[in-house]
């Protein structure tokens, strides 16, 4: 019997985390996508510290429009916070999700705002 959806996602998440790890100079941009919301964090894995976070629930993020448009706004918000911290390059961690839809929109929004990955 095949893997369930959650088991498959966990396996993919572990595989991604072997490669993508964050440092202070190049933190990991971790994405979590729920059915309603989308969240992004900049994480320094060496120290185990979250440097910045943005989500579709934040007051500074425009949460109107489609879910993809909201994800783009979250990407721009996390990129602005990263640039304020002096971070220009990140390691992208899609969190076991496919690079498609809202995850892709968030990544493109972050790139438009000046982040490099």
PDB file of C-alpha atoms in Angstrom:
ATOM      1  CA  UNK A   1       0.000   0.000   0.000  1.00  0.00           C
ATOM      2  CA  UNK A   2       1.211   3.494  -0.813  1.00  0.00           C
ATOM      3  CA  UNK A   3       2.054   6.287   1.542  1.00  0.00           C
ATOM      4  CA  UNK A   4      -0.622   8.613   2.834  1.00  0.00           C
ATOM      5  CA  UNK A   5      -0.531  12.252   1.786  1.00  0.00           C
ATOM      6  CA  UNK A   6       0.932  13.405   5.123  1.00  0.00           C
ATOM      7  CA  UNK A   7       3.584  10.662   5.219  1.00  0.00           C
ATOM      8  CA  UNK A   8       4.662  11.520   1.689  1.00  0.00           C
ATOM      9  CA  UNK A   9       4.876  15.228   2.557  1.00  0.00           C
ATOM     10  CA  UNK A  10       6.979  14.465   5.659  1.00  0.00           C
ATOM     11  CA  UNK A  11       9.408  12.380   3.606  1.00  0.00           C
ATOM     12  CA  UNK A  12       9.789  15.167   1.073  1.00  0.00           C
ATOM     13  CA  UNK A  13      10.236  17.718   3.883  1.00  0.00           C
ATOM     14  CA  UNK A  14      13.063  15.653   5.411  1.00  0.00           C
ATOM     15  CA  UNK A  15      14.733  15.285   2.016  1.00  0.00           C
ATOM     16  CA  UNK A  16      14.623  19.056   1.438  1.00  0.00           C
ATOM     17  CA  UNK A  17      16.008  19.784   4.931  1.00  0.00           C
ATOM     18  CA  UNK A  18      19.091  17.656   4.206  1.00  0.00           C
ATOM     19  CA  UNK A  19      20.047  20.163   1.527  1.00  0.00           C
ATOM     20  CA  UNK A  20      18.535  23.487   2.614  1.00  0.00           C
ATOM     21  CA  UNK A  21      19.979  24.793   5.856  1.00  0.00           C
ATOM     22  CA  UNK A  22      20.168  28.403   6.931  1.00  0.00           C
ATOM     23  CA  UNK A  23      23.067  30.454   8.208  1.00  0.00           C
ATOM     24  CA  UNK A  24      23.157  34.023   9.434  1.00  0.00           C
ATOM     25  CA  UNK A  25      24.431  35.265   6.065  1.00  0.00           C
ATOM     26  CA  UNK A  26      22.029  33.052   4.045  1.00  0.00           C
ATOM     27  CA  UNK A  27      18.998  32.077   6.154  1.00  0.00           C
ATOM     28  CA  UNK A  28      16.406  29.498   5.178  1.00  0.00           C
ATOM     29  CA  UNK A  29      13.108  30.863   3.864  1.00  0.00           C
ATOM     30  CA  UNK A  30      10.634  28.293   5.194  1.00  0.00           C
ATOM     31  CA  UNK A  31       7.104  28.248   3.809  1.00  0.00           C
ATOM     32  CA  UNK A  32       4.073  26.734   5.530  1.00  0.00           C
ATOM     33  CA  UNK A  33       0.807  26.552   3.642  1.00  0.00           C
ATOM     34  CA  UNK A  34      -2.504  25.718   5.290  1.00  0.00           C
ATOM     35  CA  UNK A  35      -5.876  25.597   3.577  1.00  0.00           C
ATOM     36  CA  UNK A  36      -6.672  29.226   4.422  1.00  0.00           C
ATOM     37  CA  UNK A  37      -3.394  30.982   5.219  1.00  0.00           C
ATOM     38  CA  UNK A  38       0.274  31.026   4.169  1.00  0.00           C
ATOM     39  CA  UNK A  39       3.271  31.719   6.415  1.00  0.00           C
ATOM     40  CA  UNK A  40       6.953  32.439   5.726  1.00  0.00           C
ATOM     41  CA  UNK A  41       9.918  32.567   8.117  1.00  0.00           C
ATOM     42  CA  UNK A  42      13.603  33.416   7.802  1.00  0.00           C
ATOM     43  CA  UNK A  43      15.471  30.923   9.970  1.00  0.00           C
ATOM     44  CA  UNK A  44      19.122  30.749  11.050  1.00  0.00           C
ATOM     45  CA  UNK A  45      19.590  26.999  11.616  1.00  0.00           C
ATOM     46  CA  UNK A  46      23.074  27.375  13.117  1.00  0.00           C
ATOM     47  CA  UNK A  47      21.736  29.366  16.083  1.00  0.00           C
ATOM     48  CA  UNK A  48      18.215  27.952  15.899  1.00  0.00           C
ATOM     49  CA  UNK A  49      16.642  31.402  15.683  1.00  0.00           C
ATOM     50  CA  UNK A  50      13.830  32.856  13.592  1.00  0.00           C
ATOM     51  CA  UNK A  51      15.062  36.165  12.174  1.00  0.00           C
ATOM     52  CA  UNK A  52      11.814  37.402  10.622  1.00  0.00           C
ATOM     53  CA  UNK A  53       8.338  36.146   9.811  1.00  0.00           C
ATOM     54  CA  UNK A  54       5.389  37.179   7.672  1.00  0.00           C
ATOM     55  CA  UNK A  55       1.985  35.667   7.100  1.00  0.00           C
ATOM     56  CA  UNK A  56      -1.320  36.324   5.437  1.00  0.00           C
ATOM     57  CA  UNK A  57      -2.730  37.061   8.914  1.00  0.00           C
ATOM     58  CA  UNK A  58      -0.426  40.061   9.496  1.00  0.00           C
ATOM     59  CA  UNK A  59      -2.014  43.492   9.474  1.00  0.00           C
ATOM     60  CA  UNK A  60       0.628  44.901   7.107  1.00  0.00           C
ATOM     61  CA  UNK A  61      -0.170  42.328   4.419  1.00  0.00           C
ATOM     62  CA  UNK A  62      -3.018  43.026   2.004  1.00  0.00           C
ATOM     63  CA  UNK A  63      -5.207  39.930   2.420  1.00  0.00           C
ATOM     64  CA  UNK A  64      -7.671  40.732  -0.349  1.00  0.00           C
ATOM     65  CA  UNK A  65      -7.886  38.880  -3.631  1.00  0.00           C
ATOM     66  CA  UNK A  66      -7.168  35.292  -4.515  1.00  0.00           C
ATOM     67  CA  UNK A  67      -4.978  33.062  -2.360  1.00  0.00           C
ATOM     68  CA  UNK A  68      -2.159  33.362  -4.913  1.00  0.00           C
ATOM     69  CA  UNK A  69      -2.312  37.162  -4.803  1.00  0.00           C
ATOM     70  CA  UNK A  70      -2.167  37.053  -0.999  1.00  0.00           C
ATOM     71  CA  UNK A  71       0.839  34.703  -1.203  1.00  0.00           C
ATOM     72  CA  UNK A  72       2.609  37.181  -3.484  1.00  0.00           C
ATOM     73  CA  UNK A  73       1.975  39.935  -0.922  1.00  0.00           C
ATOM     74  CA  UNK A  74       3.417  37.722   1.848  1.00  0.00           C
ATOM     75  CA  UNK A  75       6.506  37.091  -0.309  1.00  0.00           C
ATOM     76  CA  UNK A  76       7.020  40.813  -0.770  1.00  0.00           C
ATOM     77  CA  UNK A  77       6.536  41.429   2.969  1.00  0.00           C
ATOM     78  CA  UNK A  78       9.121  38.821   4.007  1.00  0.00           C
ATOM     79  CA  UNK A  79      11.566  40.173   1.403  1.00  0.00           C
ATOM     80  CA  UNK A  80      11.213  43.705   2.781  1.00  0.00           C
ATOM     81  CA  UNK A  81      11.874  42.441   6.315  1.00  0.00           C
ATOM     82  CA  UNK A  82      14.895  40.483   5.077  1.00  0.00           C
ATOM     83  CA  UNK A  83      16.368  43.488   3.304  1.00  0.00           C
ATOM     84  CA  UNK A  84      15.956  45.581   6.477  1.00  0.00           C
ATOM     85  CA  UNK A  85      18.030  42.929   8.283  1.00  0.00           C
ATOM     86  CA  UNK A  86      20.698  43.107   5.560  1.00  0.00           C
ATOM     87  CA  UNK A  87      19.883  39.702   4.065  1.00  0.00           C
ATOM     88  CA  UNK A  88      19.909  39.525   0.264  1.00  0.00           C
ATOM     89  CA  UNK A  89      20.187  35.782  -0.417  1.00  0.00           C
ATOM     90  CA  UNK A  90      18.175  32.927   1.120  1.00  0.00           C
ATOM     91  CA  UNK A  91      17.858  29.158   0.824  1.00  0.00           C
ATOM     92  CA  UNK A  92      14.266  28.361  -0.201  1.00  0.00           C
ATOM     93  CA  UNK A  93      12.482  25.626   1.767  1.00  0.00           C
ATOM     94  CA  UNK A  94       9.106  24.796   0.233  1.00  0.00           C
ATOM     95  CA  UNK A  95       8.179  22.622   3.218  1.00  0.00           C
ATOM     96  CA  UNK A  96       7.181  19.495   1.330  1.00  0.00           C
ATOM     97  CA  UNK A  97       4.766  21.360  -0.916  1.00  0.00           C
ATOM     98  CA  UNK A  98       5.044  21.348  -4.682  1.00  0.00           C
ATOM     99  CA  UNK A  99       6.657  24.429  -6.232  1.00  0.00           C
ATOM    100  CA  UNK A 100       3.333  25.389  -7.755  1.00  0.00           C
ATOM    101  CA  UNK A 101       0.422  27.681  -7.001  1.00  0.00           C
ATOM    102  CA  UNK A 102       0.670  29.627  -3.753  1.00  0.00           C
ATOM    103  CA  UNK A 103       4.211  28.485  -2.922  1.00  0.00           C
ATOM    104  CA  UNK A 104       5.413  29.600  -6.348  1.00  0.00           C
ATOM    105  CA  UNK A 105       3.552  32.931  -5.990  1.00  0.00           C
ATOM    106  CA  UNK A 106       5.240  33.570  -2.631  1.00  0.00           C
ATOM    107  CA  UNK A 107       8.660  32.838  -4.127  1.00  0.00           C
ATOM    108  CA  UNK A 108       8.046  35.102  -7.118  1.00  0.00           C
ATOM    109  CA  UNK A 109       6.837  37.903  -4.842  1.00  0.00           C
ATOM    110  CA  UNK A 110       9.999  37.618  -2.752  1.00  0.00           C
ATOM    111  CA  UNK A 111      12.153  37.706  -5.891  1.00  0.00           C
ATOM    112  CA  UNK A 112      10.321  40.804  -7.186  1.00  0.00           C
ATOM    113  CA  UNK A 113      11.041  42.574  -3.903  1.00  0.00           C
ATOM    114  CA  UNK A 114      14.788  41.856  -4.172  1.00  0.00           C
ATOM    115  CA  UNK A 115      15.572  38.491  -2.551  1.00  0.00           C
ATOM    116  CA  UNK A 116      17.877  36.066  -4.348  1.00  0.00           C
ATOM    117  CA  UNK A 117      17.651  32.274  -4.168  1.00  0.00           C
TER     118      UNK A 117
END
